[in-house]
Short mmCIF file of C-alpha atoms in Angstrom, two decimals:
data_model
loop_
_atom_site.label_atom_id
_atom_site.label_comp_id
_atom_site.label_asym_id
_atom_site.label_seq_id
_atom_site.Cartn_x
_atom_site.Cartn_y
_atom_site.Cartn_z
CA UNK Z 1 -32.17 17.38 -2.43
CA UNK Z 2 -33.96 15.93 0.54
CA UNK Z 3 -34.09 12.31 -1.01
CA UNK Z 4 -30.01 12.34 -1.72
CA UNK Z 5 -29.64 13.76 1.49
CA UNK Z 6 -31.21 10.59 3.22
CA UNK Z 7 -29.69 8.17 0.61
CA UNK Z 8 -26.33 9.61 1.85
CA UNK Z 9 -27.73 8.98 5.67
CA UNK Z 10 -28.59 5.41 4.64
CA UNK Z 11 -25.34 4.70 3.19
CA UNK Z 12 -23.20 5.88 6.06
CA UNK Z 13 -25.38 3.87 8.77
CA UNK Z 14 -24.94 1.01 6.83
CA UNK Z 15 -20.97 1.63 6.81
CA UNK Z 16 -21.06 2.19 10.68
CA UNK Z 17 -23.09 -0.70 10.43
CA UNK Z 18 -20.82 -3.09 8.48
CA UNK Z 19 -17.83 -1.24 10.35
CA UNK Z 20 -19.47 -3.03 13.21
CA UNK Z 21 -16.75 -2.67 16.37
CA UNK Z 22 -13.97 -2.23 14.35
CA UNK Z 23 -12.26 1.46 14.07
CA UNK Z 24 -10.82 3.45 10.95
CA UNK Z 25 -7.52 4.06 11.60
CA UNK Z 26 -5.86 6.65 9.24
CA UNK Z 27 -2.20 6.21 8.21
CA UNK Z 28 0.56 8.14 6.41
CA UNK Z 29 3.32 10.82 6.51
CA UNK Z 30 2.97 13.98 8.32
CA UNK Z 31 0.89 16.35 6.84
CA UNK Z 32 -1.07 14.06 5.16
CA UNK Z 33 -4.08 15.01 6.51
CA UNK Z 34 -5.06 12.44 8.82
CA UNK Z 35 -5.68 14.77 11.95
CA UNK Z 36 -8.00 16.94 9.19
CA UNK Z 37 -9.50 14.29 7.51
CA UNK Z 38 -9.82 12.20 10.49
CA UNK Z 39 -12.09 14.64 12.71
CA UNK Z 40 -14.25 15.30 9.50
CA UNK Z 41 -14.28 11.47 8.89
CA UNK Z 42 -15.46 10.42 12.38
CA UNK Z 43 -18.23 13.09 12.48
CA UNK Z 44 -19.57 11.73 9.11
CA UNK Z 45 -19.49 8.17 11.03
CA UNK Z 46 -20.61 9.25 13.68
CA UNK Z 47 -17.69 8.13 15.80
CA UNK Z 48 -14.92 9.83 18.34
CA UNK Z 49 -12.02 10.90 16.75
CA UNK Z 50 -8.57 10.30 19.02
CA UNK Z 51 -5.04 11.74 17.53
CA UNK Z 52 -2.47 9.22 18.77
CA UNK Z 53 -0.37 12.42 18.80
CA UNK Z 54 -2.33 14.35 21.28
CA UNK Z 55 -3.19 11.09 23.53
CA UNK Z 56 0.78 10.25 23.44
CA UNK Z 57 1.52 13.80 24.98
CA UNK Z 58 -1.26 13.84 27.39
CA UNK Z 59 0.54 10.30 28.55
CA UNK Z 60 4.15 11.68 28.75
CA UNK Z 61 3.06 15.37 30.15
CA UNK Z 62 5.23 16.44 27.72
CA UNK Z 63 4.99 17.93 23.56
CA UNK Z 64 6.27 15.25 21.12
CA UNK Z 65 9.08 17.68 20.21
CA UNK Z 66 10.21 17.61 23.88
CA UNK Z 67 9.79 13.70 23.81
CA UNK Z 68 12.09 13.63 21.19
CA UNK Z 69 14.89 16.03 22.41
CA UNK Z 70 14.80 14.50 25.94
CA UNK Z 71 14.16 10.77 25.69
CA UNK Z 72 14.88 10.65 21.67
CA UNK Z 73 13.11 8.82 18.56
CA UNK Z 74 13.31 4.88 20.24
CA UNK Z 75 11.64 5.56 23.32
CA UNK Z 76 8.80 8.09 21.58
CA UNK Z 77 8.00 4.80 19.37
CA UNK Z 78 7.44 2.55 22.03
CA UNK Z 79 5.38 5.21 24.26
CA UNK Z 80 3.42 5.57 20.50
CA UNK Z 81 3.16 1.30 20.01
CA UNK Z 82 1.69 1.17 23.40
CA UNK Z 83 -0.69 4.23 23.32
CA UNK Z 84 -1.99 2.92 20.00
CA UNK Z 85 -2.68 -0.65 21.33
CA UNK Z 86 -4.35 0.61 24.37
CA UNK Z 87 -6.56 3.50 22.56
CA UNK Z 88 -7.59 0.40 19.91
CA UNK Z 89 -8.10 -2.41 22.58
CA UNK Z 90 -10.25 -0.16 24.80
CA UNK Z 91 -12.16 2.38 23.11
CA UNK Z 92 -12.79 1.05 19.59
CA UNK Z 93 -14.52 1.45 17.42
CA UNK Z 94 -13.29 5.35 17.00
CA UNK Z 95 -11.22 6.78 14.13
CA UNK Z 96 -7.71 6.80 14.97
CA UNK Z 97 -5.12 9.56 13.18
CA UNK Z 98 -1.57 7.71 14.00
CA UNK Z 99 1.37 9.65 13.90
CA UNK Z 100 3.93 9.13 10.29
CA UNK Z 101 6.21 6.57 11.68
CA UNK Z 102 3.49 4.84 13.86
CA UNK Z 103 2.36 2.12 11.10
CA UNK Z 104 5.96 1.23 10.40
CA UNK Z 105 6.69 -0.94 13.49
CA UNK Z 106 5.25 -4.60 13.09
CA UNK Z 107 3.16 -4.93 16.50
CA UNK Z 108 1.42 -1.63 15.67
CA UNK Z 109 0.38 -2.75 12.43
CA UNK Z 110 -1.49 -6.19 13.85
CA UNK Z 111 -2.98 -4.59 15.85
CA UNK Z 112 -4.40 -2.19 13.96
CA UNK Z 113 -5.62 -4.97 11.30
CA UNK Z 114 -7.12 -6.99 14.77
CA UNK Z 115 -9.24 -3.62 15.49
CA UNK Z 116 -9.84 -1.85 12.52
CA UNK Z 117 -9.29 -0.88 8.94
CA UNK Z 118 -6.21 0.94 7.89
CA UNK Z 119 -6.86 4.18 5.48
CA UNK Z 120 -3.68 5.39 3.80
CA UNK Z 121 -3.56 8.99 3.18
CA UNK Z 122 -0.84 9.37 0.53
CA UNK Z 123 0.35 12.43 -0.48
CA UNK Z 124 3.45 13.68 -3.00
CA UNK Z 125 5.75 15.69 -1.61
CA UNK Z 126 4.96 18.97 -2.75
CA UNK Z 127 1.69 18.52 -1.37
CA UNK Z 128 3.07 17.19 2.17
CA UNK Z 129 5.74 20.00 2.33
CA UNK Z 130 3.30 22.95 2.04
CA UNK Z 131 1.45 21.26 4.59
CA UNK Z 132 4.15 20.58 7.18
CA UNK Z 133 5.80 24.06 6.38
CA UNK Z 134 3.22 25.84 8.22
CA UNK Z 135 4.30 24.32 11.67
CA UNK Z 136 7.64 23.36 13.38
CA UNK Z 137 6.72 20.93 15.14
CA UNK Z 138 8.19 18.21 13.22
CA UNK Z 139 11.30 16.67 15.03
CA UNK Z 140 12.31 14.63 12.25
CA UNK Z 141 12.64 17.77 9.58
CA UNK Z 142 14.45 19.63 11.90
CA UNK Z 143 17.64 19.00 9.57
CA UNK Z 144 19.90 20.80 7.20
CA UNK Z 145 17.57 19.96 4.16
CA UNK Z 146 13.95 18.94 5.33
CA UNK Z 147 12.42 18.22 1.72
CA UNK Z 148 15.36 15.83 1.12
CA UNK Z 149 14.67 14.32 4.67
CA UNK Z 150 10.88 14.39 3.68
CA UNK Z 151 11.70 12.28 0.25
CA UNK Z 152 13.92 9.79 2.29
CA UNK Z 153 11.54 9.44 4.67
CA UNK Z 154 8.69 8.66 2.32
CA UNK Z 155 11.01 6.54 0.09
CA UNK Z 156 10.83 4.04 3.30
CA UNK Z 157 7.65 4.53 4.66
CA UNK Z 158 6.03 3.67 1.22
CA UNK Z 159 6.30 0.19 0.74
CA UNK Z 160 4.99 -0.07 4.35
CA UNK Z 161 1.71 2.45 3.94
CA UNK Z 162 1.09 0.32 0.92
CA UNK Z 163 0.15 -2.64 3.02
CA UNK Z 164 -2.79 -0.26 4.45
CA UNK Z 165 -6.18 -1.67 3.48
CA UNK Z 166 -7.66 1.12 1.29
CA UNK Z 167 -5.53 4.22 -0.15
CA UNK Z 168 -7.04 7.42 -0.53
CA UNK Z 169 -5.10 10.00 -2.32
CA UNK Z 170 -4.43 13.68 -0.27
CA UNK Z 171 -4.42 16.30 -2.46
CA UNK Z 172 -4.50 19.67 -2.14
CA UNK Z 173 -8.24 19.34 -2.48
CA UNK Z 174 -10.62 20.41 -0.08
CA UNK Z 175 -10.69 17.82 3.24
CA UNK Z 176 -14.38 17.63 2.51
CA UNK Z 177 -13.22 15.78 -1.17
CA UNK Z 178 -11.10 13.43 0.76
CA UNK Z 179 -13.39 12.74 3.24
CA UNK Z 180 -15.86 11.44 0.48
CA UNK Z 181 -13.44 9.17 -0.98
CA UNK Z 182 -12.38 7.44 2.06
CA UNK Z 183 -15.89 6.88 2.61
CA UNK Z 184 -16.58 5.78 -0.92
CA UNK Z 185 -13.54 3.12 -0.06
CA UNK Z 186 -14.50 2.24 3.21
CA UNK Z 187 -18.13 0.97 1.51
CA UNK Z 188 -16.36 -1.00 -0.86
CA UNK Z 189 -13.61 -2.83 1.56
CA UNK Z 190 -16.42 -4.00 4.41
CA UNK Z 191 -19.37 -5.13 1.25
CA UNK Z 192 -16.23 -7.32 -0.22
CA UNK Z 193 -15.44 -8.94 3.92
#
């Protein structure tokens, strides 16, 4: 047990190590996982975890719900663009859990391949509407019919989380299981740079 147990400390220093400056940044619809994942991920890495979610409230003083009632969808997306470039330029490496629509705009997306490696979380939508079900804080489901919205929403967002580096599938297995297999992924993307 001892001898895996360093193997598996040798393997993850030489990720960090390969990783070099250059953060994990987690992508992918709400409740993916990337907040749960992400905090589990960095502490395998040894690296700070930052949700763009929680630094993006801290900047506006105000919930992301209340962003979105008060100053609506356009302006939370560029207070999100610029949070994201900031967080990347200036305290990388780290890994990053982005909010659902935050890989979707352009600039957000080079920057994210100049600092980092992109890790998409996907998810079906059975498995991302138990998740998001248990909270409502979710501005965009607030509609008539929020697993229809959920399905449009990842009908779009797709083809865009499919330009993500590595994919790692979200299941309703434990974090600890997705954890592994972003790591397992992350190995194989920086031995192939």
């Amino acid at each position: 047990m001892l001898m895996a147990d360093t193997v598996e400390t040798l393997d993850v220093a030489a990720l960090r190590t390969a990783l070099g400056r250059r953060s994990v940044v987690l992508v992918g619809m709400m409740g993916s996982g990337k907040s749960s994942v992400g905090k589990r991920l960095a502490t395998r890495l040894g690296l700070p975890f930052v949700d763009a979610d929680t630094e993006i409230e801290t900047a506006a003083g105000m919930s992301i719900p209340d962003i979105f009632a008060q100053r609506g969808e356009t302006e939370f997306r560029d207070g999100e663009r610029r949070v994201i470039a900031r967080i990347l330029a200036t305290r990388s490496p780290l890994v990053l859990a982005t909010g659902g629509g935050a890989y979707m705009n352009a600039d957000t997306r080079a920057r994210i391949a100049e600092f980092g490696i992109s890790v998409w979380l996907k998810a079906d939508v059975d498995v991302l509407m138990r998740r998001v079900r248990k909270r409502s804080n979710r501005p965009l489901l607030r509609t008539a019919d929020p697993e229809g919205t959920m399905r449009r929403l990842l009908a779009e967002r797709e083809p865009v989380y499919s330009q993500a580096d590595i994919t790692v599938i979200s299941s309703d297995d434990p974090h600890e299981i997705v954890v592994e297999a972003a790591l397992a992924e992350l190995e194989r993307a920086t031995s192939s740079r």
